[in-house]
CSV table of C-alpha atoms in Angstrom, one decimal:
chain,number,residue,atom,x,y,z
A,1,MET,CA,112.0,123.1,142.0
A,2,ILE,CA,109.7,124.6,139.2
A,3,HIS,CA,107.7,127.9,140.1
A,4,LEU,CA,104.0,128.0,138.5
A,5,ASP,CA,102.0,131.5,138.6
A,6,PHE,CA,98.7,130.3,137.1
A,7,SER,CA,97.3,134.2,137.2
A,8,LYS,CA,99.3,134.3,134.2
A,9,GLN,CA,100.3,132.3,131.0
A,10,ILE,CA,102.5,129.4,131.3
A,11,GLU,CA,105.6,129.0,129.1
A,12,ILE,CA,106.0,124.9,129.4
A,13,ASP,CA,108.4,125.1,126.6
A,14,LYS,CA,110.5,126.7,129.6
A,15,ILE,CA,110.1,124.7,132.5
A,16,PRO,CA,113.0,122.5,134.1
A,17,SER,CA,112.5,118.9,132.2
A,18,LYS,CA,115.9,116.8,133.5
A,19,GLU,CA,113.7,114.8,135.9
A,20,SER,CA,110.9,112.5,135.5
A,21,TRP,CA,109.1,114.3,137.7
A,22,GLN,CA,109.4,117.5,136.0
A,23,LYS,CA,108.8,115.6,132.5
A,24,ASP,CA,105.5,114.8,133.8
A,25,ILE,CA,104.1,117.8,134.8
A,26,ILE,CA,104.8,119.4,131.7
A,27,ASP,CA,103.6,115.6,129.8
A,28,PHE,CA,100.3,117.1,132.4
A,29,LEU,CA,99.8,120.4,131.2
A,30,LYS,CA,100.3,120.0,127.2
A,31,ASP,CA,97.7,117.2,127.9
A,32,TRP,CA,95.6,119.4,129.5
A,33,TYR,CA,95.9,121.9,127.3
A,34,ALA,CA,95.6,120.0,123.7
A,35,GLN,CA,92.5,119.7,122.2
A,36,SER,CA,91.1,116.3,124.2
A,37,ALA,CA,88.1,116.1,126.2
A,38,THR,CA,89.9,113.7,128.8
A,39,ILE,CA,93.2,112.8,130.7
A,40,THR,CA,94.6,109.0,131.0
A,41,THR,CA,95.9,108.6,134.2
A,42,LYS,CA,96.4,105.7,136.2
A,43,THR,CA,95.3,103.7,139.7
A,44,SER,CA,97.4,103.3,142.2
A,45,GLY,CA,97.7,99.9,142.7
A,46,SER,CA,97.2,99.4,146.0
A,47,THR,CA,93.7,96.4,145.4
A,48,GLY,CA,95.1,95.0,142.3
A,49,ILE,CA,97.6,95.8,138.7
A,50,PRO,CA,97.6,100.0,138.4
A,51,LYS,CA,95.5,100.3,135.3
A,52,ASN,CA,95.0,103.6,133.1
A,53,ILE,CA,91.4,105.2,133.3
A,54,GLU,CA,90.5,108.5,131.4
A,55,LEU,CA,89.0,111.1,133.0
A,56,SER,CA,86.8,113.9,132.1
A,57,LYS,CA,88.3,117.1,131.9
A,58,LYS,CA,85.2,119.6,133.0
A,59,ALA,CA,84.8,117.0,135.3
A,60,MET,CA,88.6,117.3,136.9
A,61,ILE,CA,87.3,121.2,137.0
A,62,GLN,CA,84.5,120.9,139.2
A,63,SER,CA,86.4,118.5,141.2
A,64,ALA,CA,88.4,121.0,142.3
A,65,LYS,CA,86.1,124.3,142.5
A,66,MET,CA,84.4,121.9,144.8
A,67,THR,CA,87.5,121.8,146.3
A,68,GLY,CA,88.4,125.3,146.4
A,69,THR,CA,85.6,126.1,147.6
A,70,PHE,CA,85.5,124.0,150.7
A,71,LEU,CA,89.1,125.2,151.9
A,72,HIS,CA,88.2,129.0,150.7
A,73,LEU,CA,91.3,129.2,148.0
A,74,GLN,CA,91.8,132.6,146.2
A,75,VAL,CA,93.8,133.3,143.4
A,76,LYS,CA,97.0,134.1,143.5
A,77,ASP,CA,97.2,131.9,146.8
A,78,ARG,CA,100.8,130.4,147.3
A,79,ALA,CA,100.5,126.0,147.3
A,80,LEU,CA,102.7,123.4,146.6
A,81,LEU,CA,103.4,120.2,144.6
A,82,CYS,CA,104.9,117.3,146.5
A,83,MET,CA,103.1,114.9,144.5
A,84,PRO,CA,104.3,112.7,142.2
A,85,SER,CA,102.0,114.2,138.4
A,86,SER,CA,102.0,110.8,137.0
A,87,TYR,CA,99.2,110.3,139.9
A,88,ILE,CA,95.5,111.8,140.4
A,89,ALA,CA,96.7,113.6,143.8
A,90,GLY,CA,99.4,115.2,141.6
A,91,LYS,CA,97.1,116.1,138.8
A,92,MET,CA,94.5,117.2,140.3
A,93,MET,CA,97.3,119.9,142.5
A,94,LEU,CA,97.8,121.1,139.0
A,95,VAL,CA,94.0,121.1,137.7
A,96,ARG,CA,93.7,122.7,141.2
A,97,ALA,CA,96.6,125.8,140.1
A,98,ILE,CA,94.7,126.1,136.9
A,99,VAL,CA,91.1,126.3,138.1
A,100,TRP,CA,91.5,128.9,140.8
A,101,LYS,CA,94.7,130.6,139.4
A,102,LEU,CA,97.0,129.9,141.9
A,103,ASP,CA,100.9,130.7,142.5
A,104,LEU,CA,101.9,127.1,142.4
A,105,TYR,CA,105.5,125.5,143.5
A,106,CYS,CA,106.4,122.6,142.7
A,107,ILE,CA,108.6,120.3,144.1
A,108,LYS,CA,110.6,116.3,143.2
A,109,PRO,CA,107.8,114.2,145.5
A,110,VAL,CA,109.8,112.5,148.0
A,111,SER,CA,109.4,111.5,151.6
A,112,HIS,CA,110.5,114.9,153.9
A,113,PRO,CA,109.0,117.7,151.0
A,114,LEU,CA,109.5,119.9,153.6
A,115,GLU,CA,113.1,119.5,154.5
A,116,ASN,CA,114.2,122.7,152.4
A,117,ILE,CA,111.2,124.5,152.1
A,118,THR,CA,111.5,128.4,153.9
A,119,MET,CA,108.1,130.3,152.8
A,120,GLU,CA,104.8,129.5,154.0
A,121,PHE,CA,102.1,127.9,151.7
A,122,THR,CA,98.5,128.9,151.9
A,123,PHE,CA,98.0,124.8,150.6
A,124,SER,CA,99.2,121.4,150.1
A,125,ALA,CA,98.4,117.7,149.6
A,126,MET,CA,100.3,114.8,151.0
A,127,THR,CA,100.8,111.3,151.8
A,128,PRO,CA,100.7,110.4,155.6
A,129,MET,CA,103.9,108.7,155.5
A,130,GLN,CA,105.1,113.1,153.7
A,131,VAL,CA,103.2,114.0,157.1
A,132,GLU,CA,105.4,112.5,159.7
A,133,ASN,CA,108.3,113.5,158.5
A,134,SER,CA,107.3,117.0,158.2
A,135,LEU,CA,105.5,117.1,161.4
A,136,ASP,CA,108.2,120.4,162.7
A,137,LYS,CA,107.2,122.2,159.7
A,138,LEU,CA,103.8,121.9,158.9
A,139,SER,CA,103.2,125.0,160.2
A,140,PHE,CA,105.0,126.7,157.1
A,141,ILE,CA,101.8,125.8,155.0
A,142,LYS,CA,97.9,126.8,156.5
A,143,LYS,CA,95.7,124.3,154.3
A,144,LEU,CA,96.6,120.5,154.2
A,145,ILE,CA,94.9,117.4,153.1
A,146,ILE,CA,96.4,114.4,153.2
A,147,GLY,CA,95.3,111.3,150.8
A,148,GLY,CA,96.7,108.4,149.6
A,149,ALA,CA,96.6,106.1,152.3
A,150,GLN,CA,94.8,106.0,155.7
A,151,LEU,CA,95.5,108.1,158.3
A,152,SER,CA,97.2,106.2,162.2
A,153,SER,CA,95.4,107.1,165.2
A,154,GLN,CA,99.3,107.8,166.3
A,155,LEU,CA,99.9,110.4,163.9
A,156,GLN,CA,96.2,111.3,164.4
A,157,SER,CA,96.6,112.1,167.6
A,158,LYS,CA,99.6,114.3,166.5
A,159,LEU,CA,97.9,116.9,164.0
A,160,LYS,CA,95.6,117.5,166.7
A,161,THR,CA,97.3,120.4,168.4
A,162,ARG,CA,98.9,121.6,164.8
A,163,PRO,CA,97.8,125.1,164.1
A,164,THR,CA,97.1,123.9,160.4
A,165,ASP,CA,93.8,123.4,158.7
A,166,ILE,CA,94.1,119.5,158.2
A,167,TYR,CA,91.8,117.1,156.5
A,168,GLU,CA,91.8,113.0,156.0
A,169,SER,CA,90.3,112.7,152.5
A,170,PHE,CA,88.8,110.4,151.0
A,171,GLY,CA,87.9,108.8,148.0
A,172,MET,CA,90.0,107.3,144.5
A,173,THR,CA,91.5,107.9,140.8
A,174,GLU,CA,87.9,106.7,139.2
A,175,THR,CA,86.5,109.8,142.0
A,176,ILE,CA,88.3,112.2,140.9
A,177,SER,CA,90.2,112.8,144.0
A,178,HIS,CA,88.1,113.2,147.4
A,179,ILE,CA,84.9,113.0,147.8
A,180,ALA,CA,84.6,113.9,151.2
A,181,LEU,CA,87.1,115.0,153.7
A,182,LYS,CA,88.0,114.6,157.6
A,183,LYS,CA,89.1,117.5,159.4
A,184,VAL,CA,92.1,115.9,162.0
A,185,SER,CA,93.3,118.8,163.6
A,186,GLY,CA,91.9,121.5,166.4
A,187,ASN,CA,89.4,120.6,169.0
A,188,ASN,CA,86.7,119.7,167.9
A,189,THR,CA,87.5,117.0,165.1
A,190,LYS,CA,85.3,114.2,164.6
A,191,PRO,CA,85.8,110.7,163.2
A,192,PHE,CA,83.5,111.4,160.1
A,193,PHE,CA,84.3,111.5,156.9
A,194,LYS,CA,81.8,114.6,155.5
A,195,LEU,CA,80.7,114.6,151.9
A,196,MET,CA,81.4,117.4,149.3
A,197,PRO,CA,78.7,120.4,148.4
A,198,ASN,CA,76.3,117.9,146.6
A,199,THR,CA,77.8,114.5,146.2
A,200,LYS,CA,75.4,111.8,147.0
A,201,MET,CA,76.3,108.5,149.1
A,202,ARG,CA,74.2,104.9,149.9
A,203,ILE,CA,75.8,101.6,150.7
A,204,ASP,CA,74.9,98.4,149.1
A,205,LYS,CA,73.7,95.2,150.1
A,206,ARG,CA,77.0,94.7,150.6
A,207,GLY,CA,77.8,97.6,153.4
A,208,CYS,CA,80.0,98.9,150.9
A,209,LEU,CA,79.3,103.0,149.7
A,210,CYS,CA,78.4,103.8,146.6
A,211,ILE,CA,79.0,107.8,145.1
A,212,LEU,CA,77.4,109.7,143.0
A,213,THR,CA,78.6,113.4,142.4
A,214,PRO,CA,77.9,116.2,139.9
A,215,PHE,CA,80.5,115.8,138.2
A,216,LEU,CA,80.4,112.5,137.5
A,217,LYS,CA,77.4,110.6,135.2
A,218,GLU,CA,77.7,107.0,136.8
A,219,GLU,CA,77.2,105.9,140.4
A,220,ILE,CA,80.2,104.6,141.6
A,221,ILE,CA,80.2,101.5,143.2
A,222,THR,CA,83.3,101.3,146.4
A,223,ASN,CA,84.9,98.2,147.9
A,224,ASP,CA,84.8,100.5,151.0
A,225,LEU,CA,82.8,99.3,154.1
A,226,VAL,CA,80.9,101.9,155.9
A,227,SER,CA,78.9,102.9,158.7
A,228,ILE,CA,76.4,106.5,157.7
A,229,ILE,CA,75.9,108.6,160.5
A,230,SER,CA,73.9,111.5,158.3
A,231,ASP,CA,73.5,112.3,154.9
A,232,ASN,CA,76.2,113.8,154.3
A,233,GLU,CA,78.4,111.8,156.9
A,234,PHE,CA,80.0,108.4,157.0
A,235,GLU,CA,82.4,106.2,158.7
A,236,TRP,CA,85.0,103.9,157.2
A,237,ILE,CA,85.1,100.7,158.4
A,238,GLY,CA,87.5,99.3,156.0
A,239,ARG,CA,87.5,97.3,152.2
A,240,ILE,CA,85.3,94.5,151.8
A,241,ASP,CA,88.3,92.6,150.0
A,242,HIS,CA,90.3,92.3,153.7
A,243,VAL,CA,87.3,91.1,154.9
A,244,ILE,CA,88.9,87.9,156.7
A,245,ASN,CA,86.4,84.6,157.4
A,246,SER,CA,88.1,82.6,159.8
A,247,GLY,CA,86.1,80.1,161.7
A,248,GLY,CA,83.1,82.0,160.2
A,249,ILE,CA,83.5,85.1,162.2
A,250,LYS,CA,84.7,88.3,159.9
A,251,ILE,CA,87.8,89.9,161.0
A,252,PHE,CA,88.1,93.6,159.5
A,253,PRO,CA,91.8,94.2,159.1
A,254,GLU,CA,91.8,97.8,158.9
A,255,GLN,CA,90.1,97.9,162.3
A,256,VAL,CA,92.3,95.8,164.0
A,257,GLU,CA,95.2,97.5,162.7
A,258,LYS,CA,93.8,100.3,163.9
A,259,GLN,CA,94.4,99.1,167.7
A,260,LEU,CA,97.7,97.7,167.4
A,261,LYS,CA,99.1,100.7,166.4
A,262,SER,CA,98.9,101.6,170.0
A,263,VAL,CA,101.5,99.1,170.4
A,264,ILE,CA,103.8,98.3,167.4
A,265,ASN,CA,105.4,101.1,166.0
A,266,SER,CA,106.8,99.9,162.4
A,267,ASP,CA,105.2,98.9,159.4
A,268,PHE,CA,102.7,96.0,159.9
A,269,ILE,CA,99.2,94.7,158.5
A,270,ILE,CA,96.7,92.3,159.0
A,271,SER,CA,96.8,89.4,157.0
A,272,SER,CA,95.5,85.6,156.8
A,273,LEU,CA,96.9,81.9,155.4
A,274,GLU,CA,94.6,79.2,155.0
A,275,ASP,CA,94.0,77.0,158.1
A,276,PRO,CA,92.6,73.4,158.1
A,277,LEU,CA,89.9,74.2,161.1
A,278,LEU,CA,89.6,77.5,160.7
A,279,GLY,CA,89.6,78.0,156.9
A,280,ASN,CA,91.4,80.9,157.1
A,281,LYS,CA,93.3,82.4,160.2
A,282,VAL,CA,94.4,85.5,161.3
A,283,VAL,CA,98.0,86.2,161.1
A,284,LEU,CA,100.1,89.6,162.2
A,285,ILE,CA,102.7,90.6,159.5
A,286,ILE,CA,106.0,92.6,160.3
A,287,ALA,CA,108.7,94.7,158.4
A,288,GLY,CA,110.6,94.6,161.1
A,289,LYS,CA,112.8,92.1,163.2
A,290,LYS,CA,112.0,89.8,165.9
A,291,ASP,CA,110.7,91.3,169.7
A,292,LEU,CA,109.6,89.3,172.5
A,293,GLU,CA,108.6,91.6,174.1
A,294,LEU,CA,107.1,93.2,171.0
A,295,GLU,CA,105.0,89.5,171.0
A,296,ARG,CA,104.0,89.8,174.2
A,297,GLN,CA,102.7,93.4,174.0
A,298,ILE,CA,100.2,91.9,170.8
A,299,LEU,CA,99.0,88.7,172.8
A,300,ASP,CA,98.2,90.2,175.8
A,301,PHE,CA,96.5,93.2,174.3
A,302,ASN,CA,92.5,93.8,174.7
A,303,TYR,CA,91.4,93.6,170.9
A,304,ALA,CA,87.5,94.8,171.3
A,305,ASN,CA,86.9,91.3,170.0
A,306,ARG,CA,88.5,88.2,171.4
A,307,TYR,CA,88.9,86.8,167.5
A,308,GLU,CA,90.8,89.2,166.5
A,309,LYS,CA,94.0,87.7,168.7
A,310,PRO,CA,97.0,86.9,165.7
A,311,LYS,CA,96.9,83.0,165.7
A,312,GLU,CA,100.5,83.7,164.0
A,313,ILE,CA,103.1,86.7,163.6
A,314,ILE,CA,105.3,86.3,161.1
A,315,TYR,CA,108.3,88.8,160.1
A,316,ILE,CA,109.6,90.8,156.6
A,317,ASN,CA,112.2,92.8,155.8
A,318,SER,CA,109.9,95.6,154.7
A,319,PHE,CA,106.9,96.0,152.4
A,320,ALA,CA,106.4,97.5,148.9
A,321,ARG,CA,104.2,100.3,148.2
A,322,THR,CA,102.5,102.0,145.6
A,323,PRO,CA,104.2,105.9,144.9
A,324,THR,CA,101.9,107.5,147.2
A,325,GLY,CA,102.7,105.2,150.4
A,326,LYS,CA,99.5,102.7,150.5
A,327,ILE,CA,101.0,99.4,151.7
A,328,ILE,CA,100.4,96.9,149.3
A,329,ARG,CA,98.5,94.0,151.1
A,330,LYS,CA,98.9,90.5,148.4
A,331,MET,CA,102.2,89.8,149.1
């Protein structure tokens, strides 16, 4: 564990550097305190090959201020960094710690981050997989944001009764972390994301979200299909680049997956294969061994749209994932 109290001067040369995750933290801090006005980071690679992009330090500071204000962070609050500092989520935890002068504890990014934790934290950020593996110790964290992948309906139901203030985040590397949060703990949760302060949105002709933040000069045009609920609220539908056209019917994989998560416990995705009649047919890919009883439940399932029923079920050993836990959908 690395302890960095940002209310004081940080001596970078005294930070342990034996492991790669430690070196990532050191490299970021050196870059941050250097004269350059930008930071180089890489995209997650969930929808294509990871690429390096340049982010403005000034914009990262403004983003950190917005998150801290939203979560009511205070100087000397104890925070936990358990995500890779080579990606934007980990970098932004460090920036928030710098901006808000937090008492930051850094641990190796693992799937069970709270396994050896014995102290309480005001704030942390995790992936859904990390949260799933930390349910018995989430009370050690007062405020938690979850990002990197979509939350399953099963995990959301488990989080409703937790004493922790838990938010699902919406954002991408290009928007410098999240631009919207959705409360998923407590009794008054809604299926909508709420924009961060002074952030504006619209949908384009495709039905995709376009974002204008107070810290970015240009509008960010996404491939995320959304339904706008109000001036500062939206519901996420899915990715336009995942949409399946099957016999002229548009199928949204994420919406089908949301339904099937109530019967499938293992990792799975909805995808498609070429079909001479339909053009593309809906297929279900499951990580695991063939299960005839599960197949019966899937075929008998009451789908919102009958065209969403998979025409074929394929089994594989496991899915490739990004470092933040997203399944890489391109097979």
